[in-house]
């Protein structure tokens, strides 16, 4: 952490030097049809038009009652947008399009097995499915507005149907990424106070069907341990009438959704008109403590923001075929697979499986077959597809007008492959920087109006005013070459409302650091602290360097070091644990664990135990690359584990000054053991960028 007295280098003192990349201009053909092609848009969203500028986004929606106050700042930093307005998110994403063009395709679902046909769901059909499932939720499960429901679903259209059915009733959904473990799901059930879990029996991943329902049983056990009883588990079946799981259905608790739907066939459920600031969903994310944070998103502000940014930054028109290859279990999928595209009435693609199944040409075959013209993915997926099939895109006759990258910094050479090979030089690209907490994009170029610069997200999005502060809240000027903490000076409609059940933590994590006066009602005194390091070039473009807190971004997914360490500590023999990031060519960062054992415990088998514990507590995505058993951790005199030192060891960088440690002698032993083992395994270090060196050097001490 940057403000950690134990670390000598603070982010804001780092001078970052890199080559300025040349601009790429958006293709004229793209510009000619773009939603935001008129530069007058900048004046409409100029700072003197704030907050009224955002009514342009709200006007994309159909409101039951219009708002009387655009932005209410009476209780900072709990901002309220479009106050007095009423609307229903499901109505906006389904009904209004089903009325206007019932046969238009809303969702195209692509199953992972290539031999399976894709499934087209029209807006009319989506309306029927959402109504029937809403009837199940209301009449069978007894849910009503304000209740929370946990979803633990894979990438199937039933997930979108379940979300929209909740939204129809004003029920707050909390979708947990399908790859998370049962325990991780259980923790989120307990935190949100859900009485109902919606899940699926199994799904295809890398060619095989997984047993997913088993996680529901684990989740319920964990939730009960944390004091939350679940009375109904609604189980969708991947293949109607067949049950893919090995676990029994608990009588009176577990129910097959297809059977319940049959009892509600043809049901119509009127959308419940919700206040603009009613919560729409929770999305859990990692932070610096072990307890995950439930980012609570609003109905009116959030939906306006994702509709507006989908229109201008994703350039979605009603006739596009738009494919965001993210998982709906993350914020990207909520905002830019489900809510944004459907609010605009376009066709959104949902793909069940992994991008490289059965080979690296799969995404491009899907694109060709479905006529996808807007494509959206992460640097990790791009790096992986480039590695497994650099020549594949050429083989398929598809044409993207627009592409997005999201979730992590992208290396300029990877960006260039994306541009020239995937995009065939024909697509405008946006590198969108944002977060679970922010609902939608914060930093991006406007695709037709601002040139692209590989490795930089661009300036603040419309109506978003970022600033880079040093540790003392001084502006770090554009073009200074210095990095600092990127903050947003103003509120915006997509910002989370609070952390579910932890309002003090909301203030503490995002606002306390740079708040000028806790009693102020003036939003200017409440900059939003994003937790990312960034540098602003002279042209105003931001280059995002990565997290400044103890969060590791693995393949675009945030993992808290505390969560990893707590998971390792569930192994009874483990005395101490520290998690560090290792630079990885494909996944950006991966996790390595350092473990010390209790006295008298043999090291035999402990690596596997720790790995297993992490899979059980978090999920396979958090699986460490290596678990190093050490006799003693390098510690400060106050007893904190110096993660910076072990992170340097794992990344083969200079361990720096260790003379102030309580036990400097252990460093060389650890270094020798870890690095010689890595060399023997062929895990050789790669060349690091200056920013990566600095990231390791500033890595915080564990408590
Ligand atoms: C990182 C994902 C560089 C950043 C939408 C942020 C990025 C965290 C970018 C949020 C980008 C996201 N360039 N870094 N374009 N987009 N990040 O909550 O560190 O899963 O704080 O939201 O990902 O991750 P989250």
XYZ file of C-alpha atoms and ligand atoms in Angstrom:
728
model
C 0.000 0.000 0.000
C 1.214 3.420 -0.867
C 0.680 4.966 2.537
C 2.469 2.184 4.319
C 5.322 3.462 6.434
C 7.111 0.145 5.988
C 7.544 0.623 2.281
C 10.078 3.177 1.168
C 8.668 3.892 -2.271
C 5.328 5.589 -2.516
C 3.403 5.389 -5.760
C 3.321 9.133 -6.118
C 7.084 9.418 -5.960
C 7.625 7.007 -8.767
C 8.807 8.564 -11.952
C 7.469 6.379 -14.705
C 9.217 6.487 -18.011
C 7.957 4.839 -21.105
C 7.794 5.521 -24.728
C 4.757 7.502 -25.791
C 2.782 5.394 -28.230
C 1.615 6.784 -31.552
C -2.082 7.472 -32.064
C -4.344 5.304 -34.201
C -7.252 7.064 -35.862
C -10.747 5.548 -35.862
C -11.647 4.108 -39.293
C -13.734 6.571 -41.393
C -16.368 3.912 -42.020
C -16.870 3.577 -38.286
C -17.017 7.330 -37.789
C -19.660 7.680 -40.490
C -22.144 5.580 -38.536
C -21.132 6.260 -34.921
C -23.651 7.261 -32.276
C -21.251 9.860 -30.961
C -19.729 11.432 -34.051
C -20.640 15.060 -33.424
C -18.035 16.841 -31.274
C -20.852 18.947 -29.809
C -21.261 16.074 -27.352
C -18.241 17.361 -25.420
C -19.979 20.666 -24.751
C -23.121 18.857 -23.618
C -21.084 16.975 -21.006
C -18.775 19.844 -20.048
C -18.241 20.337 -16.341
C -20.487 23.397 -16.198
C -23.350 21.168 -17.416
C -22.940 18.751 -14.490
C -25.092 17.084 -13.199
C -27.853 17.872 -15.727
C -25.733 16.428 -18.569
C -26.641 12.951 -17.341
C -30.332 13.447 -18.048
C -29.312 12.601 -21.626
C -28.611 9.074 -20.372
C -31.757 8.881 -18.230
C -33.819 9.939 -21.241
C -32.820 6.712 -22.997
C -35.088 4.915 -20.520
C -38.834 4.783 -20.096
C -39.807 6.189 -16.701
C -43.142 5.613 -14.980
C -42.653 8.875 -13.166
C -40.104 11.515 -14.024
C -37.555 12.594 -11.423
C -37.709 15.998 -9.787
C -34.050 16.222 -8.672
C -31.222 15.096 -10.934
C -28.638 14.760 -8.155
C -29.271 14.888 -4.425
C -26.066 15.524 -2.470
C -27.668 16.064 0.920
C -26.013 13.036 2.523
C -22.470 12.726 1.117
C -21.078 10.467 -0.143
C -24.383 8.623 -0.506
C -25.418 10.324 -3.723
C -28.907 9.895 -5.138
C -29.625 10.222 -8.830
C -32.899 11.070 -10.567
C -34.703 11.382 -7.237
C -38.470 11.129 -7.386
C -38.284 9.114 -10.597
C -39.827 5.653 -10.834
C -39.093 2.903 -13.309
C -38.651 -0.824 -13.738
C -35.411 -2.242 -15.150
C -37.049 -5.369 -16.559
C -39.668 -3.262 -18.345
C -36.886 -1.168 -19.866
C -34.819 -4.149 -20.989
C -37.664 -6.390 -22.133
C -41.251 -5.129 -22.366
C -40.737 -1.987 -24.335
C -38.767 -3.839 -27.017
C -41.146 -6.811 -26.939
C -43.981 -4.392 -27.682
C -42.163 -2.587 -30.485
C -40.495 -5.586 -32.165
C -41.405 -8.916 -30.567
C -39.583 -11.019 -33.163
C -36.303 -9.238 -32.901
C -33.522 -11.344 -31.361
C -32.650 -10.265 -27.846
C -30.197 -13.003 -26.921
C -28.219 -15.491 -28.955
C -26.881 -18.205 -26.741
C -23.911 -20.236 -27.921
C -23.431 -23.528 -26.046
C -19.846 -24.585 -25.587
C -20.082 -27.809 -27.569
C -19.690 -26.828 -31.177
C -22.019 -29.598 -32.288
C -24.891 -27.975 -30.351
C -27.025 -25.431 -32.185
C -27.055 -21.890 -30.918
C -30.331 -20.646 -29.442
C -32.073 -17.424 -30.460
C -34.417 -15.788 -27.984
C -36.588 -13.010 -29.355
C -37.715 -10.085 -27.222
C -41.219 -11.570 -27.249
C -39.903 -14.918 -26.033
C -37.683 -13.249 -23.442
C -40.755 -11.439 -22.166
C -42.579 -14.735 -21.742
C -39.664 -16.389 -19.940
C -39.033 -13.449 -17.630
C -42.714 -13.247 -16.692
C -42.993 -16.938 -15.964
C -39.880 -17.004 -13.827
C -40.976 -13.820 -12.034
C -44.209 -15.655 -11.215
C -42.176 -18.518 -9.733
C -40.144 -16.092 -7.643
C -43.189 -14.215 -6.405
C -45.829 -16.915 -6.054
C -43.761 -19.979 -5.265
C -40.713 -18.538 -3.494
C -42.634 -15.711 -1.846
C -40.185 -13.004 -2.838
C -41.018 -9.329 -2.918
C -39.391 -5.979 -3.563
C -36.342 -5.383 -1.402
C -35.611 -9.077 -0.712
C -32.174 -10.321 -1.737
C -31.639 -13.458 -3.784
C -28.310 -15.106 -4.498
C -27.694 -16.481 -7.991
C -24.827 -18.867 -8.652
C -25.255 -19.457 -12.336
C -23.096 -20.242 -15.342
C -23.170 -18.505 -18.740
C -26.636 -19.512 -19.881
C -29.571 -17.313 -20.928
C -31.423 -18.504 -17.830
C -29.054 -16.298 -15.850
C -30.204 -13.195 -17.725
C -33.804 -14.363 -17.362
C -33.340 -14.791 -13.600
C -31.765 -11.342 -13.217
C -34.541 -9.680 -15.208
C -37.231 -11.595 -13.312
C -35.773 -10.338 -10.016
C -35.638 -6.808 -11.428
C -39.266 -7.118 -12.477
C -40.248 -7.616 -8.836
C -37.771 -5.156 -7.342
C -35.965 -8.141 -5.805
C -32.239 -7.431 -5.394
C -30.142 -10.050 -7.184
C -26.661 -10.983 -6.147
C -25.034 -13.122 -8.824
C -21.910 -14.904 -7.660
C -19.423 -15.824 -10.410
C -20.112 -19.464 -11.338
C -16.444 -20.406 -10.933
C -16.428 -19.374 -7.288
C -16.540 -22.184 -4.762
C -19.530 -23.225 -2.683
C -17.969 -21.602 0.385
C -17.430 -18.296 -1.405
C -21.066 -18.432 -2.498
C -22.164 -19.250 1.052
C -20.331 -16.242 2.465
C -22.140 -14.010 -0.031
C -25.503 -15.619 0.749
C -24.933 -14.855 4.422
C -23.693 -11.324 3.850
C -26.654 -10.423 1.652
C -29.210 -12.234 3.828
C -30.636 -14.302 0.961
C -33.314 -16.905 1.720
C -33.340 -18.205 -1.838
C -30.504 -19.512 -3.999
C -30.901 -19.871 -7.761
C -28.438 -22.251 -9.366
C -28.011 -24.808 -12.142
C -27.194 -28.507 -12.071
C -24.191 -28.312 -14.377
C -22.655 -26.602 -17.378
C -20.005 -27.133 -20.029
C -16.513 -25.918 -19.487
C -13.528 -26.913 -21.633
C -15.440 -29.770 -23.171
C -16.908 -31.480 -20.121
C -19.983 -30.959 -18.006
C -19.231 -29.807 -14.471
C -21.242 -30.741 -11.408
C -22.359 -27.332 -10.225
C -25.268 -28.186 -7.918
C -22.816 -29.747 -5.464
C -21.625 -26.214 -4.741
C -25.134 -25.226 -3.688
C -25.056 -27.780 -0.890
C -21.659 -26.508 0.267
C -22.889 -22.926 0.011
C -25.914 -23.597 2.189
C -23.775 -25.273 4.804
C -21.379 -22.341 4.877
C -24.237 -19.808 4.966
C -25.840 -21.685 7.865
C -22.518 -21.652 9.702
C -22.585 -17.888 9.303
C -26.154 -17.716 10.599
C -28.151 -17.528 7.369
C -30.697 -20.226 6.565
C -31.806 -20.695 2.990
C -35.240 -22.179 2.545
C -35.416 -22.677 -1.200
C -32.907 -23.679 -3.829
C -34.190 -23.262 -7.382
C -32.233 -25.519 -9.718
C -32.279 -24.927 -13.474
C -31.384 -27.965 -15.547
C -28.824 -27.633 -18.305
C -30.681 -30.310 -20.255
C -34.409 -30.219 -19.551
C -35.588 -33.357 -17.809
C -32.081 -34.674 -17.113
C -30.195 -34.036 -13.916
C -26.460 -33.495 -14.370
C -25.415 -33.461 -10.726
C -24.444 -36.305 -8.428
C -25.925 -34.636 -5.345
C -29.477 -35.471 -4.296
C -32.226 -32.867 -4.427
C -33.164 -32.093 -0.823
C -36.932 -32.658 -0.521
C -38.847 -29.525 0.386
C -35.787 -27.368 -0.217
C -34.506 -28.025 -3.745
C -36.804 -27.607 -6.739
C -36.315 -27.998 -10.475
C -37.104 -24.725 -12.188
C -38.454 -26.392 -15.343
C -41.107 -28.129 -13.236
C -42.056 -24.910 -11.457
C -42.228 -23.019 -14.753
C -44.669 -25.560 -16.130
C -47.004 -24.624 -13.280
C -46.704 -20.929 -14.170
C -46.949 -21.226 -17.935
C -48.340 -18.087 -19.517
C -48.214 -16.099 -16.269
C -47.994 -12.339 -16.561
C -46.372 -10.398 -13.752
C -46.760 -6.642 -13.865
C -43.379 -4.922 -13.476
C -43.156 -3.257 -10.065
C -42.528 0.447 -10.425
C -39.417 1.099 -8.331
C -37.969 4.353 -7.013
C -34.862 5.395 -8.919
C -32.673 4.806 -5.878
C -34.061 1.338 -5.049
C -31.201 -1.171 -5.201
C -31.146 -3.260 -8.385
C -28.371 -5.692 -7.495
C -25.338 -6.460 -5.382
C -22.010 -7.420 -6.891
C -19.407 -8.673 -4.456
C -15.778 -7.751 -4.883
C -12.541 -8.167 -2.969
C -10.995 -5.606 -0.731
C -8.176 -5.353 1.746
C -9.973 -7.306 4.452
C -11.206 -10.863 4.150
C -14.901 -9.911 4.106
C -16.053 -9.293 0.540
C -17.765 -6.029 -0.256
C -21.265 -6.115 -1.719
C -21.309 -3.168 -4.102
C -24.942 -2.026 -4.119
C -26.123 -0.578 -7.427
C -29.220 1.528 -7.939
C -32.021 1.075 -10.438
C -32.357 4.473 -12.136
C -28.820 5.827 -11.921
C -27.154 2.535 -12.827
C -29.458 1.679 -15.715
C -29.163 5.188 -17.147
C -25.402 5.059 -16.947
C -25.002 1.654 -18.600
C -27.519 2.556 -21.321
C -25.729 5.842 -22.061
C -22.243 4.389 -22.084
C -23.401 1.393 -24.159
C -24.743 3.824 -26.728
C -21.728 6.110 -26.992
C -18.780 3.957 -25.954
C -19.925 0.549 -27.228
C -21.585 2.281 -30.169
C -24.550 -0.053 -29.880
C -27.320 0.442 -32.427
C -30.500 -1.644 -32.330
C -29.421 -3.684 -35.375
C -25.971 -4.618 -34.151
C -24.965 -8.084 -33.046
C -22.948 -7.422 -29.946
C -20.752 -9.957 -28.205
C -19.131 -9.298 -24.886
C -17.068 -12.369 -24.068
C -17.000 -11.706 -20.315
C -18.821 -13.646 -17.630
C -22.142 -12.285 -16.397
C -20.886 -13.175 -12.916
C -18.659 -10.095 -13.029
C -19.670 -6.473 -13.334
C -18.694 -6.349 -17.020
C -21.323 -8.946 -17.795
C -24.009 -7.213 -15.750
C -23.458 -3.839 -17.363
C -22.330 -4.749 -20.846
C -23.892 -8.147 -21.618
C -27.254 -7.793 -19.905
C -28.417 -4.369 -18.775
C -26.780 -1.912 -21.212
C -27.327 -3.791 -24.485
C -30.853 -4.940 -23.591
C -31.852 -1.464 -22.431
C -30.943 -0.330 -25.952
C -32.886 -3.189 -27.553
C -29.988 -4.748 -29.399
C -28.954 -8.398 -29.842
C -26.526 -9.622 -27.182
C -24.537 -12.848 -27.459
C -23.991 -15.124 -24.462
C -21.307 -17.789 -24.856
C -21.256 -20.658 -22.396
C -17.678 -21.788 -22.537
C -14.014 -20.961 -22.646
C -12.696 -18.912 -25.590
C -10.216 -21.517 -26.798
C -12.545 -24.513 -26.816
C -11.986 -26.560 -28.880
C -9.281 -24.349 -30.413
C -8.159 -20.755 -30.746
C -10.369 -20.175 -33.772
C -13.634 -20.634 -31.894
C -14.416 -16.968 -31.157
C -13.857 -16.041 -34.780
C -16.091 -18.855 -36.019
C -18.810 -17.657 -33.645
C -18.335 -14.099 -34.885
C -18.676 -15.174 -38.494
C -21.617 -17.462 -37.970
C -23.646 -14.954 -35.964
C -22.581 -11.827 -37.818
C -21.119 -10.255 -34.687
C -20.005 -6.702 -35.427
C -19.111 -5.467 -31.922
C -16.688 -7.495 -29.825
C -15.675 -6.982 -26.211
C -13.110 -8.937 -24.176
C -10.200 -8.766 -21.740
C -6.434 -8.512 -22.273
C -6.052 -11.989 -20.750
C -8.316 -13.501 -23.406
C -6.540 -11.541 -26.138
C -3.108 -12.679 -24.921
C -4.308 -16.266 -24.744
C -5.908 -16.262 -28.198
C -2.822 -14.625 -29.639
C -0.681 -17.337 -28.144
C -2.771 -20.316 -29.206
C -3.855 -19.035 -32.603
C -2.070 -15.945 -33.884
C -3.148 -16.688 -37.457
C -6.694 -17.803 -36.668
C -8.616 -14.520 -37.112
C -7.466 -14.290 -40.732
C -9.164 -17.559 -41.582
C -12.654 -16.301 -40.849
C -14.667 -13.781 -42.760
C -16.149 -11.680 -39.987
C -15.979 -7.912 -39.618
C -15.929 -5.973 -36.370
C -16.685 -2.276 -36.501
C -15.860 -1.853 -32.835
C -13.908 -3.690 -30.149
C -13.388 -3.239 -26.424
C -10.765 -4.281 -23.950
C -11.451 -4.210 -20.216
C -10.228 -5.343 -16.852
C -6.470 -4.960 -16.863
C -3.791 -2.886 -18.488
C -3.064 -4.077 -22.031
C 0.472 -4.182 -23.351
C 0.868 -2.058 -26.503
C 2.064 -5.034 -28.588
C -0.948 -7.081 -27.514
C -3.176 -4.108 -28.365
C -1.613 -3.977 -31.825
C -2.352 -7.649 -32.463
C -5.933 -7.062 -31.358
C -6.167 -4.100 -33.722
C -4.527 -5.555 -36.809
C -5.428 -9.249 -36.552
C -8.652 -9.535 -34.578
C -9.996 -6.215 -35.796
C -8.402 -6.566 -39.267
C -7.556 -2.887 -38.967
C -11.248 -2.073 -39.504
C -12.424 -1.604 -35.938
C -12.362 1.280 -33.522
C -11.032 0.080 -30.150
C -11.879 1.330 -26.693
C -9.741 0.431 -23.682
C -12.262 0.914 -20.909
C -11.062 1.490 -17.368
C -13.619 1.085 -14.595
C -14.570 -1.090 -11.626
C -17.266 -3.181 -9.974
C -17.985 -0.174 -7.792
C -18.407 2.289 -10.630
C -21.183 0.547 -12.584
C -19.827 1.628 -15.952
C -16.862 3.119 -17.767
C -14.750 5.824 -16.120
C -11.911 6.205 -18.590
C -12.097 5.587 -22.333
C -11.751 7.316 -25.643
C -14.988 8.183 -27.407
C -14.540 5.810 -30.317
C -15.313 8.106 -33.251
C -14.031 11.332 -31.789
C -10.800 10.605 -29.995
C -7.802 8.719 -31.366
C -6.692 5.485 -29.725
C -3.366 5.129 -27.970
C -2.237 1.578 -27.184
C -1.817 0.957 -23.461
C -3.786 4.041 -22.393
C -7.480 4.009 -21.636
C -7.863 7.608 -22.730
C -9.366 10.574 -20.911
C -12.275 10.551 -18.464
C -15.535 9.334 -20.008
C -18.298 11.885 -20.702
C -19.241 13.650 -17.487
C -16.424 11.940 -15.532
C -13.675 14.199 -14.235
C -10.636 12.209 -13.093
C -7.641 13.646 -11.295
C -4.365 12.111 -10.158
C -3.417 12.966 -6.570
C -0.222 12.326 -4.688
C -0.302 11.080 -1.098
C -0.837 14.625 0.169
C -3.746 15.340 -2.147
C -1.758 17.570 -4.459
C -2.637 17.306 -8.134
C -0.062 15.406 -10.135
C -0.200 17.379 -13.360
C -0.705 15.833 -16.777
C 2.571 15.392 -18.591
C 4.655 15.416 -15.409
C 5.638 11.804 -15.977
C 4.755 11.113 -12.351
C 2.228 8.556 -11.181
C -0.248 8.886 -8.354
C -3.669 7.754 -7.216
C -6.407 8.238 -9.769
C -9.604 9.693 -8.317
C -12.864 10.957 -9.771
C -13.708 14.450 -8.642
C -17.480 14.211 -9.197
C -20.306 11.736 -8.587
C -21.911 10.013 -11.595
C -25.104 7.965 -11.996
C -23.389 4.538 -12.152
C -21.512 4.848 -8.862
C -22.423 2.235 -6.259
C -24.765 3.459 -3.547
C -22.962 1.843 -0.628
C -21.356 -1.401 0.466
C -24.238 -3.632 1.471
C -24.530 -3.539 5.253
C -21.245 -1.663 5.697
C -21.834 2.052 5.069
C -18.855 3.072 7.225
C -16.585 0.885 5.137
C -17.944 2.549 1.992
C -16.818 5.943 3.274
C -13.566 4.592 4.638
C -12.452 2.746 1.502
C -13.508 5.155 -1.231
C -13.759 8.619 0.280
C -11.883 9.033 3.572
C -8.471 9.338 1.984
C -9.119 12.530 0.036
C -12.220 13.947 1.710
C -11.675 17.620 2.528
C -14.370 17.983 5.180
C -16.539 15.175 6.544
C -19.391 17.635 7.212
C -19.387 19.118 3.749
C -22.502 18.718 1.617
C -20.597 19.889 -1.441
C -19.647 17.057 -3.770
C -16.430 18.888 -4.694
C -15.108 17.900 -1.271
C -15.639 14.189 -1.885
C -13.327 12.814 -4.578
C -13.793 9.095 -5.243
C -10.587 7.130 -4.546
C -10.419 4.302 -7.081
C -7.494 2.391 -5.603
C -5.546 2.401 -8.860
C -2.212 3.972 -9.673
C -2.162 6.013 -12.877
C -0.152 8.495 -14.840
C -1.641 11.173 -17.068
C 0.156 12.074 -20.274
C 0.286 15.622 -21.613
C -2.639 14.844 -23.947
C -4.854 14.052 -20.938
C -4.882 10.285 -21.537
C -4.509 8.054 -18.495
C -2.368 4.997 -18.300
C -3.621 2.760 -15.500
C -0.822 1.024 -13.639
C -2.821 -1.315 -11.419
C -4.092 -1.607 -7.871
C -2.453 0.342 -5.076
C -4.165 -1.759 -2.402
C -3.597 -5.383 -1.499
C -5.572 -6.755 -4.380
C -4.088 -8.970 -7.094
C -5.632 -8.705 -10.547
C -5.556 -12.250 -11.919
C -6.818 -12.482 -15.491
C -8.889 -9.368 -14.864
C -10.377 -10.713 -11.644
C -9.714 -9.109 -8.305
C -8.415 -11.349 -5.542
C -7.718 -9.880 -2.114
C -4.421 -10.980 -0.598
C -6.232 -11.150 2.757
C -8.805 -13.561 1.320
C -6.060 -15.779 -0.082
C -4.162 -15.703 3.168
C -7.271 -16.434 5.253
C -8.031 -19.368 2.967
C -4.522 -20.767 3.490
C -4.904 -20.306 7.233
C -7.911 -22.629 7.276
C -5.334 -25.420 6.990
C -4.697 -26.214 10.654
C -0.963 -26.809 10.205
C -0.351 -23.375 8.670
C 1.051 -20.761 11.028
C 1.514 -17.825 8.651
C 0.596 -17.122 5.049
C 1.401 -14.389 2.568
C 0.106 -13.987 -0.979
C 2.096 -12.194 -3.671
C 1.555 -11.517 -7.374
C 3.821 -12.981 -10.023
C 3.914 -11.411 -13.456
C 2.473 -13.742 -16.058
C 2.496 -13.525 -19.837
C -1.098 -14.584 -20.259
C -3.007 -13.858 -17.070
C -1.262 -10.620 -16.198
C -0.683 -11.675 -12.613
C -0.907 -14.987 -10.858
C -0.772 -15.795 -7.186
C 2.073 -17.377 -5.277
C 1.693 -18.286 -1.619
C 4.345 -18.308 1.054
C 3.567 -20.446 4.059
C 5.231 -21.125 7.377
C 4.107 -24.110 9.369
C 3.407 -24.631 13.026
C 6.286 -26.164 15.017
C 6.752 -29.870 14.522
C 4.635 -30.071 11.359
C 6.186 -31.880 8.391
C 6.149 -30.023 5.061
C 5.121 -33.151 3.161
C 1.864 -32.634 1.243
C 1.321 -29.123 2.552
C 1.474 -27.443 -0.869
C -1.447 -29.530 -2.051
C -3.386 -28.860 1.153
C -2.971 -25.115 0.828
C -3.931 -25.176 -2.854
C -6.992 -27.239 -2.041
C -7.988 -24.872 0.762
C -7.832 -21.915 -1.640
C -9.972 -23.756 -4.172
C -12.513 -24.585 -1.488
C -12.646 -21.119 0.042
C -12.450 -19.040 -3.145
C -12.427 -21.157 -6.290
C -10.135 -22.515 -8.972
C -9.413 -19.064 -10.408
C -7.401 -18.303 -7.288
C -5.276 -21.452 -7.531
C -1.690 -20.469 -6.738
C 1.067 -21.176 -9.222
C 3.393 -22.204 -6.406
C 3.121 -22.663 -2.673
C 6.452 -22.083 -0.987
C 6.976 -23.536 2.453
C 9.504 -21.452 4.330
C 10.941 -21.839 7.809
C 10.471 -18.172 8.597
C 8.925 -15.209 6.763
C 10.912 -12.005 6.302
C 9.443 -9.625 8.885
C 9.672 -6.044 9.986
C 10.661 -5.319 13.545
C 6.979 -4.808 14.317
C 6.304 -8.354 13.094
C 4.680 -7.678 9.717
C 5.456 -9.987 6.820
C 7.363 -8.059 4.155
C 5.439 -9.081 1.072
C 7.623 -6.783 -1.017
C 10.650 -8.965 -0.286
C 9.005 -12.269 -1.161
C 7.281 -10.701 -4.170
C 10.736 -9.677 -5.426
C 11.994 -13.207 -4.865
C 9.091 -14.708 -6.803
C 9.603 -12.248 -9.673
C 13.410 -12.442 -9.698
C 13.757 -8.736 -9.009
C 16.099 -7.016 -6.596
C 14.926 -7.582 -3.001
C 16.118 -4.103 -2.100
C 17.294 -3.046 1.316
C 16.581 -5.761 3.845
C 18.826 -4.551 6.639
C 15.912 -3.057 8.556
C 14.175 -6.432 8.780
C 14.028 -8.265 12.071
C 15.462 -11.358 10.366
C 17.398 -10.320 7.229
C 19.254 -13.650 7.169
C 16.167 -15.591 6.037
C 15.924 -13.708 2.746
C 18.879 -15.374 1.076
C 17.693 -18.851 2.110
C 14.232 -18.204 0.679
C 15.618 -16.617 -2.466
C 17.919 -19.529 -3.141
C 15.228 -22.144 -2.545
C 12.504 -20.425 -4.566
C 14.586 -19.279 -7.487
C 16.562 -22.480 -7.929
C 13.330 -24.483 -7.857
C 11.769 -22.141 -10.396
C 14.772 -22.357 -12.688
C 14.682 -26.142 -12.436
C 10.980 -26.103 -13.362
C 11.633 -23.823 -16.293
C 9.690 -20.931 -14.738
C 12.163 -18.392 -15.909
C 11.686 -14.714 -15.254
C 10.484 -12.566 -18.073
C 11.572 -9.039 -18.706
C 9.503 -6.646 -16.626
C 8.396 -3.172 -17.474
C 9.382 -0.329 -15.214
C 5.835 -0.069 -13.896
C 5.903 -3.766 -12.988
C 9.182 -3.339 -11.116
C 7.643 -0.519 -9.179
C 4.515 -2.501 -8.423
C 6.623 -5.184 -6.783
C 8.808 -2.705 -4.936
C 5.845 -0.959 -3.320
C 4.037 -4.125 -2.345
C 2.645 -3.691 1.150
C 3.478 -5.491 4.361
C 0.951 -8.017 5.636
C -0.594 -7.357 9.031
C -8.390 -2.904 -13.309
C -13.665 -4.612 -13.975
C -6.214 -1.117 -16.714
C -8.173 -1.763 -12.324
C -14.438 -3.683 -14.909
C -9.489 -1.684 -11.597
C -8.046 -1.898 -15.576
C -9.897 -3.129 -11.523
C -8.881 -1.631 -16.695
C -11.390 -3.296 -11.438
C -8.263 -1.093 -17.868
C -10.103 -2.433 -15.096
N -6.933 -0.848 -17.821
N -6.728 -1.643 -15.597
N -8.939 -0.833 -18.982
N -10.142 -1.978 -16.361
N -8.846 -2.411 -14.619
O -13.894 -4.472 -10.247
O -7.122 -2.105 -11.455
O -13.358 -6.501 -11.654
O -9.389 -1.102 -10.320
O -13.982 -4.312 -12.669
O -9.405 -3.716 -12.737
O -11.766 -4.637 -11.542
P -13.287 -5.050 -11.477
